[in-house]
Amino acid sequence: MKILVLNGSPKKKSDTFRLTEAFLKGLNADGRHAVDIVNVIDRQIAPCRGCFGCWARGNGRCVIDDDQNAILDLYRNADVIIWSFPLYCYGMPSHLKAVLDRTIPLVKMNMVREADGTVRHEALVDFSRIHTLVICGCGFPHWEGNFDGLKQMCKTCFGDPDMVCVPETPLMNVPAAAVVAEPLLGRFEKAGEEYAAALSLSEETIAGLEKPMIPAGEYIRHVNGSAE
Ligand SMILES: Cc1cc2nc3c(=O)[nH]c(=O)nc-3n(C[C@H](O)[C@H](O)[C@H](O)COP(=O)(O)O)c2cc1C
């Protein structure tokens, strides 16, 4: 399988990417998959200009001459695409959102109305054969609604992908939190093995990955520097 990983953390030492690396360890345990990791922050990806030049040409390429066309080549040929990024203002970091915006060369202007009432653009690529997984870390403890906007966007853009939304991820890089971070890394590795076999994750597995490492009150006290 060809696996494309779009790493949207701008940090060298990403909390989220630690989880994704553990997942990849399980996913590619036998080393037989081709894994391309794109650190988006290191690529030249301009914002979409909204010119629709891609649709005028209809060749699946963006008219802007930067690193996006190489990403589009990987994208259209991938069997699995993993979007790994921290939650920023309840959504994707802007540099990664630019990558997503600039996937529109992969669809046409023609619109299709689905049976459920939704409307989408006709695809140039067979997206149904691409399995998408979203791994998103965030700084808050778990609270209803933190990931709602992101979930809605990913559901619509990627066609109901598997999503793993992890609270309290700054703990991944706190040495004193290793006692709770290491077991989570172990669960991510196991989840990678499950994904390799089934190309999906069970609800039970996702719940285990999203389970807060420590209770919300304790997390908030640590963040606020209280010794309580
Ligand atoms: C600009 C910015 C916006 C953020 N917005 C949110 C947010 O909406 N919700 C949240 O829970 N955490 C938010 N965070 C916290 C990050 O998601 C958190 O620190 C995460 O662990 C960083 O992951 P990384 O190390 O993989 O980049 C934000 C951080 C930054 C810098």
PDB file of N, CA and C and ligand atoms in Angstrom, residues 7-11 13-18 84-91 136-141 143 146-147 166-171 173 219, ligand 1:
ATOM      1  N   ASN A   7       1.782  15.778   7.720  1.00  0.00           N
ATOM      2  CA  ASN A   7       2.034  16.232   9.090  1.00  0.00           C
ATOM      3  C   ASN A   7       1.856  17.747   9.145  1.00  0.00           C
ATOM      4  N   GLY A   8       0.814  18.177   9.844  1.00  0.00           N
ATOM      5  CA  GLY A   8       0.489  19.596   9.878  1.00  0.00           C
ATOM      6  C   GLY A   8       0.952  20.318  11.126  1.00  0.00           C
ATOM      7  N   SER A   9       1.760  19.660  11.962  1.00  0.00           N
ATOM      8  CA  SER A   9       2.291  20.410  13.101  1.00  0.00           C
ATOM      9  C   SER A   9       3.474  21.251  12.625  1.00  0.00           C
ATOM     10  N   PRO A  10       3.523  22.516  13.057  1.00  0.00           N
ATOM     11  CA  PRO A  10       4.670  23.335  12.664  1.00  0.00           C
ATOM     12  C   PRO A  10       5.902  23.076  13.541  1.00  0.00           C
ATOM     13  N   LYS A  11       5.731  22.215  14.586  1.00  0.00           N
ATOM     14  CA  LYS A  11       6.813  22.023  15.564  1.00  0.00           C
ATOM     15  C   LYS A  11       7.698  20.832  15.195  1.00  0.00           C
ATOM     16  N   LYS A  13       9.116  19.066  17.475  1.00  0.00           N
ATOM     17  CA  LYS A  13       8.784  18.049  18.470  1.00  0.00           C
ATOM     18  C   LYS A  13       7.270  18.059  18.678  1.00  0.00           C
ATOM     19  N   SER A  14       6.569  17.519  17.700  1.00  0.00           N
ATOM     20  CA  SER A  14       5.103  17.590  17.727  1.00  0.00           C
ATOM     21  C   SER A  14       4.512  16.562  18.696  1.00  0.00           C
ATOM     22  N   ASP A  15       3.590  17.037  19.528  1.00  0.00           N
ATOM     23  CA  ASP A  15       2.860  16.133  20.436  1.00  0.00           C
ATOM     24  C   ASP A  15       2.060  15.131  19.608  1.00  0.00           C
ATOM     25  N   THR A  16       1.350  15.650  18.615  1.00  0.00           N
ATOM     26  CA  THR A  16       0.466  14.804  17.795  1.00  0.00           C
ATOM     27  C   THR A  16       1.276  13.804  16.977  1.00  0.00           C
ATOM     28  N   PHE A  17       2.401  14.280  16.449  1.00  0.00           N
ATOM     29  CA  PHE A  17       3.151  13.386  15.557  1.00  0.00           C
ATOM     30  C   PHE A  17       3.777  12.218  16.320  1.00  0.00           C
ATOM     31  N   ARG A  18       4.018  12.395  17.608  1.00  0.00           N
ATOM     32  CA  ARG A  18       4.497  11.239  18.406  1.00  0.00           C
ATOM     33  C   ARG A  18       3.469  10.121  18.337  1.00  0.00           C
ATOM     34  N   SER A  84      -2.350  14.341  10.018  1.00  0.00           N
ATOM     35  CA  SER A  84      -1.918  14.398  11.428  1.00  0.00           C
ATOM     36  C   SER A  84      -1.620  15.856  11.771  1.00  0.00           C
ATOM     37  N   PHE A  85      -2.336  16.398  12.748  1.00  0.00           N
ATOM     38  CA  PHE A  85      -2.153  17.833  13.019  1.00  0.00           C
ATOM     39  C   PHE A  85      -2.733  18.213  14.377  1.00  0.00           C
ATOM     40  N   PRO A  86      -2.262  19.319  14.928  1.00  0.00           N
ATOM     41  CA  PRO A  86      -2.863  19.828  16.167  1.00  0.00           C
ATOM     42  C   PRO A  86      -4.112  20.652  15.849  1.00  0.00           C
ATOM     43  N   LEU A  87      -5.051  20.640  16.768  1.00  0.00           N
ATOM     44  CA  LEU A  87      -6.248  21.476  16.616  1.00  0.00           C
ATOM     45  C   LEU A  87      -5.848  22.938  16.820  1.00  0.00           C
ATOM     46  N   TYR A  88      -6.158  23.769  15.847  1.00  0.00           N
ATOM     47  CA  TYR A  88      -5.898  25.213  15.953  1.00  0.00           C
ATOM     48  C   TYR A  88      -7.231  25.943  15.790  1.00  0.00           C
ATOM     49  N   CYS A  89      -7.626  26.664  16.835  1.00  0.00           N
ATOM     50  CA  CYS A  89      -8.885  27.435  16.775  1.00  0.00           C
ATOM     51  C   CYS A  89     -10.016  26.573  16.230  1.00  0.00           C
ATOM     52  N   TYR A  90     -10.113  25.351  16.763  1.00  0.00           N
ATOM     53  CA  TYR A  90     -11.199  24.407  16.467  1.00  0.00           C
ATOM     54  C   TYR A  90     -11.167  23.885  15.028  1.00  0.00           C
ATOM     55  N   GLY A  91     -10.025  24.008  14.387  1.00  0.00           N
ATOM     56  CA  GLY A  91      -9.905  23.516  13.012  1.00  0.00           C
ATOM     57  C   GLY A  91      -8.482  23.098  12.706  1.00  0.00           C
ATOM     58  N   CYS A 136      -5.821  13.980  15.300  1.00  0.00           N
ATOM     59  CA  CYS A 136      -5.715  15.377  15.735  1.00  0.00           C
ATOM     60  C   CYS A 136      -5.485  15.443  17.240  1.00  0.00           C
ATOM     61  N   GLY A 137      -4.462  16.164  17.635  1.00  0.00           N
ATOM     62  CA  GLY A 137      -4.197  16.392  19.059  1.00  0.00           C
ATOM     63  C   GLY A 137      -4.682  17.774  19.451  1.00  0.00           C
ATOM     64  N   CYS A 138      -4.881  17.991  20.744  1.00  0.00           N
ATOM     65  CA  CYS A 138      -5.305  19.326  21.161  1.00  0.00           C
ATOM     66  C   CYS A 138      -4.852  19.610  22.591  1.00  0.00           C
ATOM     67  N   GLY A 139      -4.871  20.892  22.932  1.00  0.00           N
ATOM     68  CA  GLY A 139      -4.340  21.330  24.217  1.00  0.00           C
ATOM     69  C   GLY A 139      -5.326  21.324  25.365  1.00  0.00           C
ATOM     70  N   PHE A 140      -6.617  21.318  25.056  1.00  0.00           N
ATOM     71  CA  PHE A 140      -7.612  21.322  26.129  1.00  0.00           C
ATOM     72  C   PHE A 140      -7.818  19.905  26.671  1.00  0.00           C
ATOM     73  N   PRO A 141      -8.341  19.802  27.878  1.00  0.00           N
ATOM     74  CA  PRO A 141      -8.841  18.496  28.311  1.00  0.00           C
ATOM     75  C   PRO A 141     -10.128  18.231  27.524  1.00  0.00           C
ATOM     76  N   TRP A 143     -13.667  18.199  26.307  1.00  0.00           N
ATOM     77  CA  TRP A 143     -14.970  18.852  26.563  1.00  0.00           C
ATOM     78  C   TRP A 143     -15.799  18.775  25.290  1.00  0.00           C
ATOM     79  N   ASN A 146     -15.247  20.729  21.497  1.00  0.00           N
ATOM     80  CA  ASN A 146     -13.920  21.201  21.085  1.00  0.00           C
ATOM     81  C   ASN A 146     -13.604  20.784  19.649  1.00  0.00           C
ATOM     82  N   PHE A 147     -13.985  19.577  19.278  1.00  0.00           N
ATOM     83  CA  PHE A 147     -13.641  19.063  17.947  1.00  0.00           C
ATOM     84  C   PHE A 147     -14.818  19.128  16.959  1.00  0.00           C
ATOM     85  N   VAL A 166      -7.598  13.542  20.062  1.00  0.00           N
ATOM     86  CA  VAL A 166      -6.972  13.230  21.352  1.00  0.00           C
ATOM     87  C   VAL A 166      -6.842  14.485  22.221  1.00  0.00           C
ATOM     88  N   PRO A 167      -7.409  14.475  23.420  1.00  0.00           N
ATOM     89  CA  PRO A 167      -7.243  15.633  24.309  1.00  0.00           C
ATOM     90  C   PRO A 167      -5.907  15.583  25.038  1.00  0.00           C
ATOM     91  N   GLU A 168      -5.519  16.717  25.625  1.00  0.00           N
ATOM     92  CA  GLU A 168      -4.354  16.774  26.549  1.00  0.00           C
ATOM     93  C   GLU A 168      -3.039  16.386  25.893  1.00  0.00           C
ATOM     94  N   THR A 169      -2.901  16.560  24.556  1.00  0.00           N
ATOM     95  CA  THR A 169      -1.685  16.031  23.907  1.00  0.00           C
ATOM     96  C   THR A 169      -0.366  16.695  24.327  1.00  0.00           C
ATOM     97  N   PRO A 170      -0.366  17.921  24.888  1.00  0.00           N
ATOM     98  CA  PRO A 170       0.927  18.435  25.367  1.00  0.00           C
ATOM     99  C   PRO A 170       1.589  17.494  26.382  1.00  0.00           C
ATOM    100  N   LEU A 171       0.792  16.621  27.013  1.00  0.00           N
ATOM    101  CA  LEU A 171       1.391  15.652  27.956  1.00  0.00           C
ATOM    102  C   LEU A 171       2.377  14.714  27.257  1.00  0.00           C
ATOM    103  N   ASN A 173       4.836  15.333  25.545  1.00  0.00           N
ATOM    104  CA  ASN A 173       6.227  15.793  25.623  1.00  0.00           C
ATOM    105  C   ASN A 173       6.597  16.318  27.005  1.00  0.00           C
ATOM    106  N   TYR A 219      -5.610  17.927  34.993  1.00  0.00           N
ATOM    107  CA  TYR A 219      -4.900  18.503  33.839  1.00  0.00           C
ATOM    108  C   TYR A 219      -4.902  20.031  33.933  1.00  0.00           C
TER     109      TYR A 219
HETATM  110  C1  LIG B   1      -2.708  28.920  17.353  1.00  0.00           C
HETATM  111  C2  LIG B   1      -3.124  27.786  18.259  1.00  0.00           C
HETATM  112  C3  LIG B   1      -4.481  27.472  18.349  1.00  0.00           C
HETATM  113  C4  LIG B   1      -4.891  26.416  19.174  1.00  0.00           C
HETATM  114  N1  LIG B   1      -6.237  26.119  19.254  1.00  0.00           N
HETATM  115  C5  LIG B   1      -6.651  25.115  20.039  1.00  0.00           C
HETATM  116  C6  LIG B   1      -8.032  24.770  20.135  1.00  0.00           C
HETATM  117  O1  LIG B   1      -8.898  25.337  19.476  1.00  0.00           O
HETATM  118  N2  LIG B   1      -8.393  23.773  20.994  1.00  0.00           N
HETATM  119  C7  LIG B   1      -7.468  23.092  21.724  1.00  0.00           C
HETATM  120  O2  LIG B   1      -7.872  22.198  22.480  1.00  0.00           O
HETATM  121  N3  LIG B   1      -6.137  23.343  21.622  1.00  0.00           N
HETATM  122  C8  LIG B   1      -5.710  24.342  20.794  1.00  0.00           C
HETATM  123  N4  LIG B   1      -4.364  24.619  20.676  1.00  0.00           N
HETATM  124  C9  LIG B   1      -3.377  23.773  21.399  1.00  0.00           C
HETATM  125  C10 LIG B   1      -2.706  22.722  20.489  1.00  0.00           C
HETATM  126  O3  LIG B   1      -3.662  21.959  19.788  1.00  0.00           O
HETATM  127  C11 LIG B   1      -1.852  21.777  21.378  1.00  0.00           C
HETATM  128  O4  LIG B   1      -0.823  22.524  21.987  1.00  0.00           O
HETATM  129  C12 LIG B   1      -1.277  20.582  20.647  1.00  0.00           C
HETATM  130  O5  LIG B   1      -0.825  19.644  21.608  1.00  0.00           O
HETATM  131  C13 LIG B   1      -0.086  20.938  19.778  1.00  0.00           C
HETATM  132  O6  LIG B   1       0.254  19.791  19.028  1.00  0.00           O
HETATM  133  P1  LIG B   1       1.604  19.629  18.222  1.00  0.00           P
HETATM  134  O7  LIG B   1       2.733  19.571  19.220  1.00  0.00           O
HETATM  135  O8  LIG B   1       1.415  18.334  17.505  1.00  0.00           O
HETATM  136  O9  LIG B   1       1.746  20.793  17.279  1.00  0.00           O
HETATM  137  C14 LIG B   1      -3.930  25.665  19.893  1.00  0.00           C
HETATM  138  C15 LIG B   1      -2.547  25.998  19.769  1.00  0.00           C
HETATM  139  C16 LIG B   1      -2.160  27.046  18.964  1.00  0.00           C
HETATM  140  C17 LIG B   1      -0.679  27.360  18.866  1.00  0.00           C
END
